[in-house]
Coordinates of C-alpha atoms in Angstrom, one line a residue:
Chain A
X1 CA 19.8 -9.8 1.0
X2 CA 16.4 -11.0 0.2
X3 CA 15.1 -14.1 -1.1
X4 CA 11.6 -15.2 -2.0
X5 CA 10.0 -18.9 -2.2
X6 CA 7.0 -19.5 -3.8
X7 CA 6.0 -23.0 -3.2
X8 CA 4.3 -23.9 -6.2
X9 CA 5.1 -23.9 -9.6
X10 CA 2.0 -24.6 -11.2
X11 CA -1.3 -24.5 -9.6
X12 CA -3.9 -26.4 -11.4
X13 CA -7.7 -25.5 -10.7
X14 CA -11.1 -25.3 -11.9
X15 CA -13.4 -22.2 -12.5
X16 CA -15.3 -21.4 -9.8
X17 CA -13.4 -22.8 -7.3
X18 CA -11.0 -21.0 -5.2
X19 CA -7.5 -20.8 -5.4
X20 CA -4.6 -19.9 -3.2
X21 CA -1.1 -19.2 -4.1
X22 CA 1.7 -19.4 -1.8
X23 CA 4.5 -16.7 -1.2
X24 CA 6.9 -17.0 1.5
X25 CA 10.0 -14.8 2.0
X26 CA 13.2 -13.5 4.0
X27 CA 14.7 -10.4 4.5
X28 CA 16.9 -9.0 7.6
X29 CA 15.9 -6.2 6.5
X30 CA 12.0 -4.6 6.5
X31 CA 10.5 -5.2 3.2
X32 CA 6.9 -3.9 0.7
X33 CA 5.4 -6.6 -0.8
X34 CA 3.9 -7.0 -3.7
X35 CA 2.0 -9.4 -6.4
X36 CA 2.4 -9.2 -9.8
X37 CA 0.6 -10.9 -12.8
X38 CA 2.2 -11.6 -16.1
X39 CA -0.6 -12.9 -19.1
X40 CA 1.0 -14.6 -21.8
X41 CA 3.3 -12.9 -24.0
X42 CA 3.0 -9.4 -22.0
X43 CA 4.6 -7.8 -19.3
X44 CA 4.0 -7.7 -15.6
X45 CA 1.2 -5.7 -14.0
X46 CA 0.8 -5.1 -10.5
X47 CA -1.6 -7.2 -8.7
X48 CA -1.5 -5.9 -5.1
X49 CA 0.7 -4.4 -2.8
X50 CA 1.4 -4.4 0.8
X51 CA 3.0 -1.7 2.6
X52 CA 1.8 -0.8 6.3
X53 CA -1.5 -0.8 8.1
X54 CA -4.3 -3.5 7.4
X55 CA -2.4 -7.0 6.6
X56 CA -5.2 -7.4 4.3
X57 CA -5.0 -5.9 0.8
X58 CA -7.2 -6.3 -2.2
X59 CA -6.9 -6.0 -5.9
X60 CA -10.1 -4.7 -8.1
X61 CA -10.5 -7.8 -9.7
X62 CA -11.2 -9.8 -6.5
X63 CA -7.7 -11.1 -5.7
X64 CA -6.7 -10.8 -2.1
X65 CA -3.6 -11.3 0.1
X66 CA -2.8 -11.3 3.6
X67 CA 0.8 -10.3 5.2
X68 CA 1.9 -12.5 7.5
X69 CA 5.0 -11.4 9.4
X70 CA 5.5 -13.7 12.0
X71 CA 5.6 -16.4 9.2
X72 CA 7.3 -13.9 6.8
X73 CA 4.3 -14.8 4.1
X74 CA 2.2 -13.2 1.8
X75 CA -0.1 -15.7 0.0
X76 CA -2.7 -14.7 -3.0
X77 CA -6.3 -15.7 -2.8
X78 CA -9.3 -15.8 -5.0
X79 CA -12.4 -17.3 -3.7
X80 CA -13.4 -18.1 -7.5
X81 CA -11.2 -17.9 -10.2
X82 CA -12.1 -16.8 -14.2
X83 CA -10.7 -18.6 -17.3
X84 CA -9.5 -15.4 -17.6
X85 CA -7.0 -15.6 -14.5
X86 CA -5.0 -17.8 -16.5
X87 CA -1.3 -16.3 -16.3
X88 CA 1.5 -16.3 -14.2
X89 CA 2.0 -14.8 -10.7
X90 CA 5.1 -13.6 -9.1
X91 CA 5.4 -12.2 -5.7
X92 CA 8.3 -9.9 -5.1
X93 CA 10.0 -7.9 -1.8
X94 CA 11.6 -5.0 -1.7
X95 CA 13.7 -3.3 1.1
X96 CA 12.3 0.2 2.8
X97 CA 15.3 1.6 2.7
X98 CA 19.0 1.4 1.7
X99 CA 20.8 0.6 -1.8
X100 CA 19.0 -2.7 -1.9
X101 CA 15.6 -0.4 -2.2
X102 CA 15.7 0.0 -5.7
X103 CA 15.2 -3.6 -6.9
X104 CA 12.7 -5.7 -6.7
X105 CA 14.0 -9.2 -5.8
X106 CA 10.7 -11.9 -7.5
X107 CA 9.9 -15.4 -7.2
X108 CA 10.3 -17.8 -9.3
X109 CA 6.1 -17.6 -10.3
X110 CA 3.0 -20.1 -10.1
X111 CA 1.4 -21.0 -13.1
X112 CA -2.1 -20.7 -12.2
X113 CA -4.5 -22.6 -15.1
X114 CA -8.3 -22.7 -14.8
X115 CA -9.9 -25.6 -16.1
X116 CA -13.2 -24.5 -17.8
Chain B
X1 CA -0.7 5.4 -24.6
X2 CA 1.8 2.8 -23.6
X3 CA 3.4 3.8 -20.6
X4 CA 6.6 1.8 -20.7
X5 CA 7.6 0.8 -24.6
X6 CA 9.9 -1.9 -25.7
X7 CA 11.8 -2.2 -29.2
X8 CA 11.6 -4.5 -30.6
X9 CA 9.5 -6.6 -29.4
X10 CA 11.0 -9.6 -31.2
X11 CA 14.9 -9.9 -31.8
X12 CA 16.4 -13.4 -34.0
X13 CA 20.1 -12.9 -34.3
X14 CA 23.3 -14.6 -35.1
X15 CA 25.7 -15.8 -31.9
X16 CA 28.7 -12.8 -32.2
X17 CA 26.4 -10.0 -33.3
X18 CA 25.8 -6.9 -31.5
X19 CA 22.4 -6.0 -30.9
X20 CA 20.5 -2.8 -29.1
X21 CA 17.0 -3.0 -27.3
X22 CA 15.5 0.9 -26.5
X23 CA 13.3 1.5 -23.9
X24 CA 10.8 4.6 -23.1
X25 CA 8.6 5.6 -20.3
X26 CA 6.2 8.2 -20.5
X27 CA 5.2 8.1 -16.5
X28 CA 7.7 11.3 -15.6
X29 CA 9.9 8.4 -13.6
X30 CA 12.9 9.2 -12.6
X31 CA 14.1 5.2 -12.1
X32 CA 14.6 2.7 -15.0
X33 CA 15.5 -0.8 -14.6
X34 CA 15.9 -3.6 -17.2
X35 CA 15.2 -7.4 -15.7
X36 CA 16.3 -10.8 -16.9
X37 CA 13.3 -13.4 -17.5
X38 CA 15.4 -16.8 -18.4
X39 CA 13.2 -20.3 -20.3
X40 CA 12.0 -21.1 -16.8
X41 CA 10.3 -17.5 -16.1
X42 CA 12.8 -16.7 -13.5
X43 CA 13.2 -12.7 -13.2
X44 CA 16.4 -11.1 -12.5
X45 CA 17.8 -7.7 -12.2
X46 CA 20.3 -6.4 -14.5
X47 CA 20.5 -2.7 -13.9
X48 CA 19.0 0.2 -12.6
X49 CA 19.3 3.8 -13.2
X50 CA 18.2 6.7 -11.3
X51 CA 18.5 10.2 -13.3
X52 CA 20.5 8.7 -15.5
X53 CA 22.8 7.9 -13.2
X54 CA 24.1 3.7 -12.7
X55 CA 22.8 2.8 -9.2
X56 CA 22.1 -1.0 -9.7
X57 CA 24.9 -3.5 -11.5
X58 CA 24.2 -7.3 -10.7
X59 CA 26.7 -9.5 -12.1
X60 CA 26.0 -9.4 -15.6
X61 CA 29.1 -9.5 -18.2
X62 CA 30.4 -6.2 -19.4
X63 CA 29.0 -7.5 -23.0
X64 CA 26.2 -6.0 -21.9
X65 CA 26.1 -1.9 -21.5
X66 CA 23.1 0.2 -20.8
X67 CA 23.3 3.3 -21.8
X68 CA 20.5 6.4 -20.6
X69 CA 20.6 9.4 -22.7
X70 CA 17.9 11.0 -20.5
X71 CA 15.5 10.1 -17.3
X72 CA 12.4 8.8 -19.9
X73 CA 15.0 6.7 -22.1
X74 CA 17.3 3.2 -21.2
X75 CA 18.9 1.3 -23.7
X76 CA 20.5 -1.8 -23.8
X77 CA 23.2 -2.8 -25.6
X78 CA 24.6 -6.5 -26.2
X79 CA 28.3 -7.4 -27.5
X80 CA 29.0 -10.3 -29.0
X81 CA 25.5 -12.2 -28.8
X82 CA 26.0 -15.7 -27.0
X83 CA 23.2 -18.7 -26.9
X84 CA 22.8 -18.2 -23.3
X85 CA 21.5 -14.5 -23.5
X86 CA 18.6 -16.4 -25.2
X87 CA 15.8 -14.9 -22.9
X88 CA 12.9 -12.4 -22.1
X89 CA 14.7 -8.9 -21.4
X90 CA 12.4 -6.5 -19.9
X91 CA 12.7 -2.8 -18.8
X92 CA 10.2 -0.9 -15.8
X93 CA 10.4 2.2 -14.3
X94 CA 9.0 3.8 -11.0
X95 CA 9.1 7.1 -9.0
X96 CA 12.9 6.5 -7.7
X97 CA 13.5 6.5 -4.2
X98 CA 10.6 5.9 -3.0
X99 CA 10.4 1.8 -2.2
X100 CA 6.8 1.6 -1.8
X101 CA 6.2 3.3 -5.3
X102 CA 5.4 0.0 -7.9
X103 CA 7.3 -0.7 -10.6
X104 CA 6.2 -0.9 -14.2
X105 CA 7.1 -3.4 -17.1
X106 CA 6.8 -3.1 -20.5
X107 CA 5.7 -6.0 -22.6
X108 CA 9.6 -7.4 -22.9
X109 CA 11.8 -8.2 -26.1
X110 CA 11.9 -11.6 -26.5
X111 CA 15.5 -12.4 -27.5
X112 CA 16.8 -15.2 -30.1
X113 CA 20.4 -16.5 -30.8
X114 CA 20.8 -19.2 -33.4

């Protein structure tokens, strides 16, 4: 089974500053990671994904986030947010392989709101 | 082009009615899933199907039956509408097997019992 903690439930922060969002998980199994964003009243998007190679991934809009395995973690960053990445964030796992491979199992999200 | 559609969107009902929420995707996925979001944003599965076929059942009560017709299409029905099922249902979809492959939502049906 899988589980996923994200430390904080709302991150507070003003534009132009940067922001990081913390995602911590465990798995005995070998898991993807991913970030999602939902804006208010919409679905969730994909944000980023990690899946082998560079433990570094970025998004287009200038998110990034780094894998971690030896502390099983996956934390977002943004070296200067927008107004407009106002919204929720959720980071999810999901196995390689096996029947637990076709669900993603989420975090509870961080509220992330820029200050103008 | 909306790739993964919700309807309705909205959905105010009576405790004891039976309701349906239909979902399409238009991505040629082969995997369909419908999540949970509860009042504190918490997401949860509820099912999955892969080519129409059940492959996911979490431990949801058997008031609720999904029901896919073909690979773009999965429904969800609801018996006997109780306060608690109050909630943010969404439905995604990605390329099946394949764990790496992302899933994607549609905008979610944002359920109401009086």
């Amino acid at each position: 089974a899988q589980s996923v903690t994200q430390l904080d439930s709302q991150v507070p922060v003003f534009e132009e500053a940067p922001v990081e969002l913390r995602c911590n998980y465990s798995s005995s199994v070998s898991v993807y990671l991913f970030w999602y964003v939902q804006y208010p009243n919409q679905g969730l998007q994909l944000l980023l994904k990690y899946l082998s190679g560079s433990t570094l991934v970025e998004s287009i809009n200038g998110f990034e986030a780094e894998f971690n395995k030896s502390q099983t973690s996956f934390h977002l960053r943004k070296p200067s947010v927008h107004i407009s990445d106002t919204a929720e964030y959720f980071c999810a796992v999901r196995p390689y392989s096996g029947a637990g491979s076709y669900q993603l199992t989420f975090g509870k999200g961080t509220k992330l709101s820029v200050i103008p | 082009d909306t790739a993964v559609s919700q309807t309705p969107k909205y959905l105010v009902t009576q405790m004891g009615n039976d309701k349906s929420i239909k979902c399409e995707q238009n991505l040629g996925h082969d995997t369909m899933y419908w999540y949970k979001q509860d009042s504190k944003k918490f997401l949860k599965i509820m099912f999955s199907y892969n080519n129409k076929e059940l492959i996911i059942n979490e431990t949801v009560p058997n008031r609720f039956s999904p029901k896919s017709p073909d690979k773009a299409h999965l429904n969800l029905h609801i018996n006997s509408l109780e306060l608690g099922d109050s909630a943010v249902y969404f439905c995604a979809s990605s390329q099946g097997s394949l764990s790496n492959q992302p899933q994607h939502f549609g905008d979610g049906t944002r359920l109401s019992i009086l």
